[in-house]
CSV table of C-alpha atoms in Angstrom, one decimal:
chain,number,residue,atom,x,y,z
E,9,MET,CA,-19.1,103.3,-142.9
E,10,ASN,CA,-22.1,102.5,-140.6
E,11,VAL,CA,-22.8,104.0,-137.2
E,12,ARG,CA,-21.5,101.0,-135.5
E,13,SER,CA,-18.2,101.0,-137.3
E,14,LYS,CA,-17.8,104.8,-136.6
E,15,PHE,CA,-18.4,104.2,-133.1
E,16,PHE,CA,-15.6,101.4,-132.9
E,17,VAL,CA,-13.1,103.5,-134.6
E,18,GLY,CA,-13.6,106.5,-132.4
E,19,LEU,CA,-13.4,104.1,-129.2
E,20,LEU,CA,-10.2,102.6,-130.7
E,21,SER,CA,-8.6,106.0,-131.4
E,22,LEU,CA,-9.4,107.0,-127.7
E,23,PHE,CA,-7.8,103.9,-126.4
E,24,LEU,CA,-4.6,104.5,-128.3
E,25,PHE,CA,-4.2,108.0,-127.3
E,26,LEU,CA,-4.4,107.1,-123.6
E,27,SER,CA,-1.9,104.3,-124.0
E,28,ALA,CA,0.4,106.6,-125.5
E,29,VAL,CA,0.1,109.2,-122.9
E,30,PHE,CA,0.7,106.5,-120.1
E,31,VAL,CA,3.8,105.2,-121.8
E,32,CYS,CA,5.0,108.6,-121.9
E,33,ASP,CA,4.5,109.6,-118.5
E,34,ALA,CA,6.2,106.3,-117.3
E,35,ARG,CA,9.4,107.4,-119.3
E,36,LYS,CA,9.4,110.8,-117.7
E,37,VAL,CA,9.2,109.1,-114.2
E,38,GLU,CA,12.0,106.7,-115.0
E,39,ALA,CA,14.3,109.4,-116.3
E,40,SER,CA,13.7,111.6,-113.3
E,41,LYS,CA,15.3,109.2,-111.0
E,42,LEU,CA,18.8,110.4,-112.0
E,43,PRO,CA,20.0,113.8,-112.0
E,44,GLU,CA,20.1,115.5,-115.3
E,45,LEU,CA,23.5,115.8,-116.9
E,46,THR,CA,24.3,119.4,-118.1
E,47,ILE,CA,27.0,120.9,-120.1
E,48,SER,CA,28.6,122.6,-116.9
E,49,GLU,CA,28.9,119.2,-115.1
E,50,VAL,CA,30.5,117.6,-118.3
E,51,LEU,CA,33.1,120.5,-118.2
E,52,LYS,CA,33.6,120.3,-114.7
E,53,ILE,CA,34.3,116.4,-114.9
E,54,THR,CA,36.4,117.0,-117.8
E,55,ASN,CA,38.8,119.6,-116.4
E,56,GLU,CA,39.2,117.2,-113.2
E,57,ALA,CA,39.6,113.7,-114.8
E,58,ASN,CA,40.7,113.9,-118.2
E,59,PRO,CA,44.2,112.5,-118.5
E,60,VAL,CA,45.4,114.6,-121.5
E,61,ILE,CA,45.0,117.6,-119.3
E,62,ALA,CA,46.8,116.2,-116.6
E,63,ALA,CA,49.6,115.1,-118.8
E,64,ALA,CA,49.9,118.8,-120.3
E,65,SER,CA,50.2,120.0,-117.0
E,66,ARG,CA,53.3,117.7,-116.2
E,67,ARG,CA,55.1,119.5,-119.0
E,68,ILE,CA,54.7,122.7,-117.3
E,69,ASP,CA,56.6,121.0,-114.2
E,70,GLN,CA,59.2,119.8,-116.6
E,71,ALA,CA,59.8,123.3,-118.1
E,72,THR,CA,59.8,124.7,-114.4
E,73,ALA,CA,62.4,122.1,-113.3
E,74,ARG,CA,64.6,123.2,-116.5
E,75,VAL,CA,64.5,126.9,-115.2
E,76,LEU,CA,65.7,126.0,-111.8
E,77,LYS,CA,68.4,123.9,-113.5
E,78,ALA,CA,69.6,126.8,-115.5
E,79,LEU,CA,69.3,129.1,-112.4
E,80,SER,CA,71.8,126.8,-110.5
E,81,SER,CA,74.7,127.9,-112.7
E,82,LYS,CA,74.4,131.3,-111.1
E,83,TYR,CA,75.1,130.0,-107.6
E,84,PRO,CA,78.2,128.6,-106.2
E,85,GLN,CA,78.8,124.9,-106.2
E,86,ILE,CA,80.0,123.4,-102.9
E,87,ASP,CA,81.5,120.1,-102.7
E,88,VAL,CA,82.8,117.7,-99.7
E,89,SER,CA,85.2,115.1,-100.9
E,90,MET,CA,87.3,112.5,-98.8
E,91,VAL,CA,90.5,110.9,-100.8
E,92,TYR,CA,92.9,108.0,-99.9
E,93,GLN,CA,96.0,107.5,-101.8
E,94,GLU,CA,98.7,104.9,-101.2
E,95,THR,CA,102.1,105.2,-102.8
E,96,GLU,CA,104.5,102.3,-102.8
E,97,LYS,CA,108.2,103.7,-103.3
E,98,GLU,CA,108.1,107.5,-103.7
E,99,PRO,CA,105.9,109.0,-101.0
E,100,HIS,CA,107.3,112.6,-101.7
E,101,TYR,CA,105.3,112.7,-104.8
E,102,ALA,CA,102.2,111.9,-102.8
E,103,GLN,CA,100.0,114.3,-101.3
E,104,ALA,CA,101.7,115.9,-98.3
E,105,GLY,CA,104.6,113.3,-98.5
E,106,PHE,CA,102.9,110.3,-96.9
E,107,ARG,CA,102.8,107.0,-98.3
E,108,ARG,CA,99.2,106.3,-97.2
E,109,THR,CA,97.5,109.4,-97.4
E,110,TRP,CA,93.8,110.5,-96.3
E,111,LYS,CA,92.4,113.8,-97.4
E,112,ALA,CA,89.2,115.6,-96.5
E,113,ALA,CA,88.5,118.8,-98.4
E,114,LEU,CA,85.6,121.4,-98.5
E,115,SER,CA,85.8,122.8,-102.2
E,116,MET,CA,83.8,125.7,-103.7
E,117,SER,CA,83.4,127.0,-107.3
E,118,TYR,CA,81.9,130.1,-108.7
E,119,LEU,CA,81.3,131.2,-112.2
E,120,LEU,CA,81.9,135.0,-112.1
E,121,TYR,CA,81.5,135.8,-115.7
E,122,SER,CA,80.1,133.7,-118.4
E,123,GLY,CA,80.1,136.0,-121.3
E,124,GLY,CA,76.2,136.3,-121.1
E,125,ALA,CA,75.8,132.4,-121.6
E,126,VAL,CA,74.2,131.7,-118.2
E,127,GLU,CA,72.0,134.6,-118.4
E,128,ASN,CA,70.6,133.9,-121.8
E,129,ASN,CA,70.2,130.4,-121.0
E,130,ILE,CA,68.1,131.3,-118.0
E,131,GLU,CA,65.9,133.6,-120.1
E,132,ALA,CA,65.4,130.8,-122.7
E,133,GLN,CA,64.3,128.3,-120.3
E,134,LYS,CA,62.0,130.9,-118.8
E,135,LEU,CA,60.5,131.5,-122.2
E,136,ALA,CA,60.1,127.8,-122.7
E,137,ARG,CA,58.2,127.6,-119.7
E,138,LYS,CA,55.8,130.2,-121.0
E,139,VAL,CA,55.6,128.2,-124.1
E,140,ALA,CA,54.6,125.0,-122.1
E,141,GLU,CA,51.9,127.1,-120.3
E,142,ALA,CA,50.4,128.3,-123.5
E,143,GLU,CA,50.3,124.8,-125.0
E,144,PHE,CA,48.7,123.6,-121.6
E,145,GLU,CA,46.1,126.4,-122.1
E,146,ARG,CA,45.5,125.3,-125.7
E,147,THR,CA,45.4,121.6,-124.8
E,148,LYS,CA,42.8,122.2,-122.3
E,149,GLN,CA,40.7,124.2,-124.8
E,150,GLN,CA,40.9,121.4,-127.4
E,151,VAL,CA,39.7,118.8,-124.7
E,152,ILE,CA,36.9,120.9,-123.6
E,153,ASN,CA,35.8,121.4,-127.0
E,154,GLU,CA,36.0,117.8,-127.8
E,155,ALA,CA,33.7,117.2,-124.4
E,156,LYS,CA,31.3,119.8,-125.6
E,157,ARG,CA,31.0,118.1,-129.3
E,158,ALA,CA,30.7,114.5,-127.4
E,159,TYR,CA,27.9,116.0,-125.2
E,160,TYR,CA,25.8,117.7,-127.9
E,161,SER,CA,26.4,114.7,-130.3
E,162,LEU,CA,25.3,112.4,-127.1
E,163,LEU,CA,22.0,114.6,-127.0
E,164,SER,CA,21.5,114.1,-130.6
E,165,ALA,CA,21.8,110.5,-130.6
E,166,ASN,CA,19.6,110.3,-127.4
E,167,ASP,CA,16.9,112.5,-129.3
E,168,ARG,CA,17.3,110.3,-132.4
E,169,CYS,CA,16.6,107.4,-130.2
E,170,LEU,CA,13.4,108.8,-128.5
E,171,VAL,CA,12.3,109.9,-132.3
E,172,ALA,CA,12.8,106.2,-133.1
E,173,GLN,CA,11.0,105.0,-130.2
E,174,GLU,CA,8.1,107.3,-131.0
E,175,ALA,CA,8.1,106.1,-134.6
E,176,LEU,CA,7.7,102.5,-133.4
E,177,ASP,CA,5.0,103.4,-131.1
E,178,LEU,CA,3.0,105.2,-133.9
E,179,THR,CA,3.6,102.5,-136.1
E,180,LYS,CA,2.4,99.9,-133.6
E,181,GLU,CA,-0.7,102.1,-132.7
E,182,HIS,CA,-1.5,102.2,-136.6
E,183,LEU,CA,-0.9,98.5,-136.8
E,184,ARG,CA,-3.5,97.9,-134.1
E,185,GLN,CA,-5.9,100.3,-136.0
E,186,VAL,CA,-5.3,98.4,-139.2
E,187,GLN,CA,-5.9,95.1,-137.7
E,188,ALA,CA,-9.0,96.1,-136.1
E,189,PHE,CA,-10.4,97.6,-139.3
E,190,TYR,CA,-9.4,94.2,-140.9
E,191,LYS,CA,-11.1,92.1,-138.4
E,192,HIS,CA,-14.2,94.0,-138.9
E,193,GLY,CA,-13.9,93.7,-142.9
E,194,VAL,CA,-13.1,97.5,-143.4
E,195,VAL,CA,-9.8,97.0,-145.0
E,196,PRO,CA,-8.1,94.1,-146.9
E,197,LYS,CA,-5.1,92.0,-145.7
E,198,ASN,CA,-2.4,93.6,-147.8
E,199,GLU,CA,-2.7,97.0,-145.8
E,200,VAL,CA,-2.0,95.0,-142.4
E,201,LEU,CA,0.9,93.3,-144.0
E,202,ARG,CA,2.2,96.6,-145.1
E,203,VAL,CA,2.0,98.1,-141.9
E,204,GLN,CA,3.7,95.0,-140.3
E,205,VAL,CA,6.7,95.6,-142.6
E,206,ALA,CA,6.7,99.5,-141.4
E,207,VAL,CA,6.8,98.1,-137.6
E,208,SER,CA,9.8,95.9,-138.6
E,209,GLN,CA,11.6,98.8,-140.1
E,210,ALA,CA,10.8,101.0,-137.3
E,211,GLU,CA,12.1,98.2,-135.1
E,212,LEU,CA,15.3,98.1,-136.9
E,213,ASP,CA,15.6,101.8,-137.0
E,214,LEU,CA,15.3,102.0,-133.1
E,215,ILE,CA,17.9,99.1,-132.6
E,216,GLN,CA,20.4,101.4,-134.9
E,217,ALA,CA,19.7,104.5,-132.9
E,218,LYS,CA,20.1,102.7,-129.7
E,219,SER,CA,23.4,101.4,-130.7
E,220,ALA,CA,24.6,104.8,-131.8
E,221,LEU,CA,23.4,106.2,-128.3
E,222,ASP,CA,25.7,103.6,-126.8
E,223,VAL,CA,28.6,104.8,-128.9
E,224,ALA,CA,28.0,108.3,-128.0
E,225,TRP,CA,28.0,107.5,-124.5
E,226,LEU,CA,31.3,105.8,-124.8
E,227,VAL,CA,32.8,108.7,-126.7
E,228,LEU,CA,31.9,111.2,-123.8
E,229,GLU,CA,33.2,108.9,-121.3
E,230,ARG,CA,36.5,108.6,-123.3
E,231,VAL,CA,36.7,112.5,-123.4
E,232,THR,CA,35.9,113.1,-119.7
E,233,GLY,CA,37.8,110.3,-118.3
E,234,THR,CA,35.1,108.9,-116.1
E,235,PRO,CA,32.0,106.6,-116.3
E,236,MET,CA,28.8,108.6,-116.6
E,237,ARG,CA,25.9,106.7,-118.0
E,238,ASP,CA,24.5,105.0,-114.8
E,239,LYS,CA,24.8,108.4,-113.0
E,240,TYR,CA,22.9,110.9,-115.1
E,241,SER,CA,19.8,111.4,-117.2
E,242,LEU,CA,19.7,113.5,-120.4
E,243,PRO,CA,17.8,116.5,-121.2
E,244,SER,CA,15.3,116.4,-124.1
E,245,VAL,CA,15.4,118.6,-127.4
E,246,LYS,CA,13.4,121.2,-126.0
E,247,THR,CA,15.9,121.9,-123.2
E,248,GLY,CA,18.8,121.8,-125.9
E,249,LEU,CA,16.8,124.7,-127.8
E,250,ALA,CA,16.2,126.6,-124.6
E,251,VAL,CA,20.1,127.1,-124.1
E,252,LEU,CA,20.4,128.7,-127.5
E,253,SER,CA,19.2,131.9,-126.1
E,254,GLY,CA,21.7,134.3,-125.0
E,255,TYR,CA,24.5,133.7,-127.4
E,256,ASP,CA,25.8,136.4,-129.8
E,257,ILE,CA,28.9,136.2,-131.9
E,258,PRO,CA,31.5,138.3,-130.3
E,259,GLY,CA,32.4,141.5,-131.8
E,260,ALA,CA,35.7,141.5,-134.2
E,261,PRO,CA,36.2,137.9,-133.8
E,262,GLN,CA,39.3,137.6,-135.9
E,263,ASP,CA,41.0,140.4,-133.7
E,264,LEU,CA,39.8,138.7,-130.6
E,265,ALA,CA,41.5,135.5,-131.8
E,266,MET,CA,44.7,137.4,-132.3
E,267,LYS,CA,44.7,138.2,-128.7
E,268,LEU,CA,43.5,135.0,-127.3
E,269,ARG,CA,44.7,131.9,-129.1
E,270,PRO,CA,47.4,130.5,-127.2
E,271,GLU,CA,49.1,129.2,-130.3
E,272,ILE,CA,50.2,132.7,-131.1
E,273,ARG,CA,52.0,133.0,-127.4
E,274,VAL,CA,53.5,129.8,-128.1
E,275,LEU,CA,55.3,130.9,-131.3
E,276,GLU,CA,56.2,134.4,-130.0
E,277,ASN,CA,57.8,132.7,-126.9
E,278,ALA,CA,59.4,130.0,-128.9
E,279,ARG,CA,61.1,132.6,-131.1
E,280,ALA,CA,62.3,134.7,-128.3
E,281,SER,CA,63.7,131.5,-126.7
E,282,ALA,CA,65.7,130.7,-129.8
E,283,LEU,CA,67.1,134.1,-129.7
E,284,HIS,CA,68.2,133.8,-126.3
E,285,ILE,CA,69.7,130.5,-127.1
E,286,ALA,CA,71.7,132.0,-129.8
E,287,ALA,CA,73.0,134.7,-127.5
E,288,ALA,CA,74.0,132.0,-124.9
E,289,ALA,CA,75.8,130.1,-127.7
E,290,ALA,CA,77.6,133.4,-128.6
E,291,GLY,CA,78.5,134.0,-125.1
E,292,LYS,CA,80.9,131.0,-125.1
E,293,LYS,CA,83.1,132.5,-127.3
E,294,ARG,CA,84.0,135.2,-124.4
E,295,PRO,CA,86.2,134.6,-121.5
E,296,GLN,CA,84.7,132.3,-118.7
E,297,VAL,CA,85.9,133.6,-115.3
E,298,MET,CA,85.9,131.1,-112.5
E,299,LEU,CA,86.7,131.5,-108.7
E,300,THR,CA,87.7,128.5,-106.8
E,301,GLY,CA,88.5,127.6,-103.3
E,302,GLU,CA,89.3,124.7,-101.2
E,303,ALA,CA,90.2,124.0,-97.2
E,304,TYR,CA,91.4,120.7,-96.7
E,305,LYS,CA,93.2,118.5,-94.0
E,306,VAL,CA,95.6,115.9,-94.8
E,307,GLY,CA,97.2,112.9,-92.7
E,308,ASP,CA,98.0,109.2,-92.8
E,309,GLU,CA,95.1,108.2,-90.7
E,310,PHE,CA,91.3,108.4,-91.1
E,311,PHE,CA,90.2,111.2,-90.1
E,312,PRO,CA,93.2,113.3,-91.1
E,313,ASP,CA,94.4,116.1,-88.8
E,314,ASP,CA,98.2,116.2,-89.3
E,315,MET,CA,98.2,118.9,-91.8
E,316,ASP,CA,95.5,121.5,-93.1
E,317,ASP,CA,95.8,124.3,-95.6
E,318,TRP,CA,93.4,126.4,-97.9
E,319,ARG,CA,93.9,127.7,-101.4
E,320,VAL,CA,92.0,130.1,-103.5
E,321,SER,CA,92.2,130.5,-107.3
E,322,LEU,CA,91.0,132.8,-110.1
E,323,ALA,CA,91.0,131.3,-113.4
E,324,ALA,CA,89.8,132.8,-116.7
E,325,VAL,CA,89.5,130.6,-119.6
E,326,TRP,CA,89.1,132.0,-123.2
E,327,THR,CA,88.4,129.4,-126.0
E,328,LEU,CA,89.9,131.2,-129.1
E,329,TYR,CA,89.0,128.2,-131.4
E,330,ASP,CA,86.6,125.3,-131.2
E,331,GLY,CA,86.2,124.1,-134.7
E,332,GLU,CA,83.4,126.4,-135.5
E,333,LYS,CA,81.2,124.5,-133.1
E,334,THR,CA,79.9,127.7,-131.3
E,335,SER,CA,79.2,129.6,-134.4
E,336,ALA,CA,77.3,126.6,-135.8
E,337,GLU,CA,75.2,126.6,-132.7
E,338,VAL,CA,74.6,130.1,-132.9
E,339,LYS,CA,73.5,129.9,-136.6
E,340,GLU,CA,71.2,127.1,-135.7
E,341,ALA,CA,69.4,129.0,-133.1
E,342,LEU,CA,69.2,132.1,-135.4
E,343,ALA,CA,67.5,129.7,-138.2
E,344,SER,CA,65.2,128.3,-135.7
E,345,ALA,CA,63.9,131.8,-134.5
E,346,GLU,CA,63.6,132.9,-138.3
E,347,GLU,CA,61.5,129.5,-139.0
E,348,VAL,CA,59.1,130.4,-136.1
E,349,LEU,CA,58.5,133.8,-137.5
E,350,TYR,CA,57.5,132.5,-140.7
E,351,ASN,CA,55.3,129.8,-138.9
E,352,LEU,CA,53.7,132.5,-136.8
E,353,GLU,CA,52.6,134.5,-140.1
E,354,ASP,CA,51.1,131.3,-141.4
E,355,LEU,CA,49.4,130.6,-138.3
E,356,LYS,CA,47.7,134.1,-138.3
E,357,ARG,CA,46.1,133.3,-141.5
E,358,ALA,CA,45.0,129.8,-140.5
E,359,ILE,CA,43.3,131.2,-137.5
E,360,ILE,CA,41.5,133.9,-139.4
E,361,LEU,CA,40.3,131.3,-141.8
E,362,GLU,CA,39.2,128.9,-138.9
E,363,VAL,CA,37.3,131.8,-137.2
E,364,ASN,CA,35.5,132.6,-140.5
E,365,ALA,CA,34.5,129.0,-141.2
E,366,ALA,CA,33.2,128.7,-137.7
E,367,MET,CA,31.1,131.8,-138.0
E,368,LYS,CA,29.5,130.5,-141.3
E,369,LYS,CA,28.8,127.3,-139.8
E,370,LEU,CA,27.2,128.5,-136.9
E,371,GLU,CA,25.1,131.2,-139.1
E,372,ALA,CA,23.9,128.5,-141.1
E,373,ALA,CA,23.0,126.2,-138.0
E,374,GLN,CA,21.0,128.9,-136.5
E,375,LYS,CA,19.0,129.4,-139.9
E,376,ARG,CA,18.2,125.7,-139.9
E,377,ILE,CA,16.5,125.8,-136.6
E,378,GLU,CA,13.5,127.9,-137.6
E,379,VAL,CA,13.0,126.0,-140.7
E,380,ALA,CA,13.2,122.6,-138.9
E,381,LYS,CA,10.9,123.7,-136.4
E,382,SER,CA,8.1,124.9,-139.0
E,383,GLN,CA,8.9,121.5,-140.9
E,384,VAL,CA,7.9,119.7,-137.6
E,385,GLU,CA,4.8,121.7,-136.9
E,386,LYS,CA,3.6,120.9,-140.6
E,387,ALA,CA,4.5,117.4,-140.6
E,388,GLU,CA,2.6,116.9,-137.4
E,389,GLU,CA,-0.5,118.5,-138.8
E,390,ASP,CA,-0.1,116.4,-142.0
E,391,TYR,CA,0.2,113.0,-139.9
E,392,ARG,CA,-2.9,114.1,-137.8
E,393,MET,CA,-5.0,114.8,-141.0
E,394,ALA,CA,-3.8,111.6,-142.6
E,395,LEU,CA,-4.8,109.6,-139.6
E,396,LYS,CA,-8.4,111.2,-139.5
E,397,ARG,CA,-8.8,110.6,-143.3
E,398,TYR,CA,-7.9,107.1,-142.8
E,399,ALA,CA,-10.1,106.6,-139.9
E,400,ALA,CA,-12.9,108.1,-142.0
E,401,GLN,CA,-11.8,105.8,-145.0
E,402,VAL,CA,-11.2,108.6,-147.2
E,403,GLY,CA,-7.4,108.3,-147.2
E,404,THR,CA,-5.2,105.3,-147.8
E,405,ASN,CA,-2.8,103.4,-145.7
E,406,ILE,CA,0.0,104.8,-147.5
E,407,ASP,CA,-0.9,108.3,-146.8
E,408,VAL,CA,-0.3,107.5,-142.9
E,409,LEU,CA,2.7,105.6,-143.6
E,410,ASP,CA,4.3,108.5,-146.0
E,411,ALA,CA,3.0,111.2,-143.3
E,412,ARG,CA,4.7,109.3,-140.4
E,413,VAL,CA,7.9,109.0,-142.3
E,414,ALA,CA,7.7,112.8,-143.1
E,415,LEU,CA,7.3,113.4,-139.4
E,416,ILE,CA,10.1,111.3,-138.1
E,417,ASN,CA,12.4,112.8,-140.5
E,418,ALA,CA,11.3,116.4,-139.6
E,419,LYS,CA,11.7,115.8,-136.0
E,420,ASN,CA,15.2,114.3,-136.7
E,421,ASN,CA,16.0,117.5,-138.7
E,422,TYR,CA,14.9,119.5,-135.9
E,423,SER,CA,17.2,117.7,-133.2
E,424,ASP,CA,20.0,117.8,-135.7
E,425,ALA,CA,19.6,121.6,-136.1
E,426,VAL,CA,19.6,122.2,-132.6
E,427,TYR,CA,22.7,120.4,-131.6
E,428,GLU,CA,24.6,121.2,-134.7
E,429,THR,CA,24.1,125.1,-133.7
E,430,GLN,CA,25.4,123.9,-130.2
E,431,ILE,CA,28.6,122.2,-131.6
E,432,ALA,CA,29.0,125.2,-134.1
E,433,LYS,CA,28.9,127.6,-130.9
E,434,ALA,CA,31.6,125.4,-129.4
E,435,ASP,CA,33.7,125.4,-132.4
E,436,LEU,CA,33.7,129.1,-132.7
E,437,ASP,CA,34.8,129.6,-129.2
E,438,PHE,CA,37.5,127.2,-129.8
E,439,ALA,CA,38.6,128.9,-133.0
E,440,ILE,CA,38.7,132.2,-131.1
E,441,GLY,CA,40.5,130.9,-128.4
E,442,ILE,CA,37.9,131.6,-125.5
E,443,SER,CA,38.5,129.9,-122.3
E,444,GLY,CA,37.6,126.1,-122.6
E,445,LEU,CA,35.7,126.0,-119.3
E,446,GLN,CA,33.1,128.6,-120.6
E,447,SER,CA,30.0,126.6,-121.5
E,448,ASN,CA,28.3,129.0,-124.0
E,449,GLY,CA,25.7,130.1,-121.6
E,450,ASN,CA,24.4,126.6,-120.2
């Protein structure tokens, strides 16, 4: 290569470098117009707007209403009534002996003794409310975990899109260089064609990456329950790496999970509730003592005032035989409690498996980061050297294309490692049962 050609190659390389810097700066200015979407903001929006969380909270309201319904059996029932009766031939059989009778009454009934049926039913409903509260807590944890996964998947898709754009820019810069060399007779036509094919492939990769990014945005908006794309910008992979610091696997995570997982409380309270239901059913076999009272006025006109009276009754009802209905209800409730006990033991084993699997996944993902980072550094150096060798015409066009593919793959591997680590952290928190609104240090 003569001096003139070397000067031309150097000038072309400088121009391409300055163009790349300008494009990069322009993108940064565009992205800086919107506030950055952080994981804390995502969790806040999800907690406020996700309909699944709102629906789960309504189940607590239903359980609370059932508790109030059960409590009502402990209090007197007071009624007001107005009765009209007309008799054709035998008025002495009618109330107070009137042919046309009006009766206004105030009545009260009070269950004095239920054999424990009412008390146990109340306790069963209170425990059912605790079940609903624990289920709500786990539902919130699940939704928050889905939001974390969707957020980090979005960041990964965004980084892949940026890498695809970078790959296209590098390929186009290389194409301009090859075309310039071909124009001056330095390289043959087939090298231009080969790079043009690479540009087309990079464009296809970018289209696919943008499509994946669009889908990732839709998934996040679906989980959070609100549109977000036009309101926020996304952090880069370097930001994603920065938030990895400060996270340590909790000590004795299996024991911690046994204390924190809401499902354990769900089954424990469900079993206790079933036992109280059995006791309530057994209480029906005992006498039911009822106090009733009534004050009334009777007459042949509205409003009656010809005669008034009152009466008080104390009644005890003892069902001696009901066709084994009550016994069947007791057996059903006890069998349900026994079933829950077995499910609880299986759940504990499943939780230990989930925690151990999540820990292994996190440990593997963390190890991948350093390897992937080293891979990027080496791929960048290899690509830089391939470009220099080609510019000096001591390397081939294929070397540059291969080095570029290796560089893009290395950057994608690095991005995947970063966000897979974040997802693994979220999954470990979810497996342990750590509060869903915690954001792993971000």
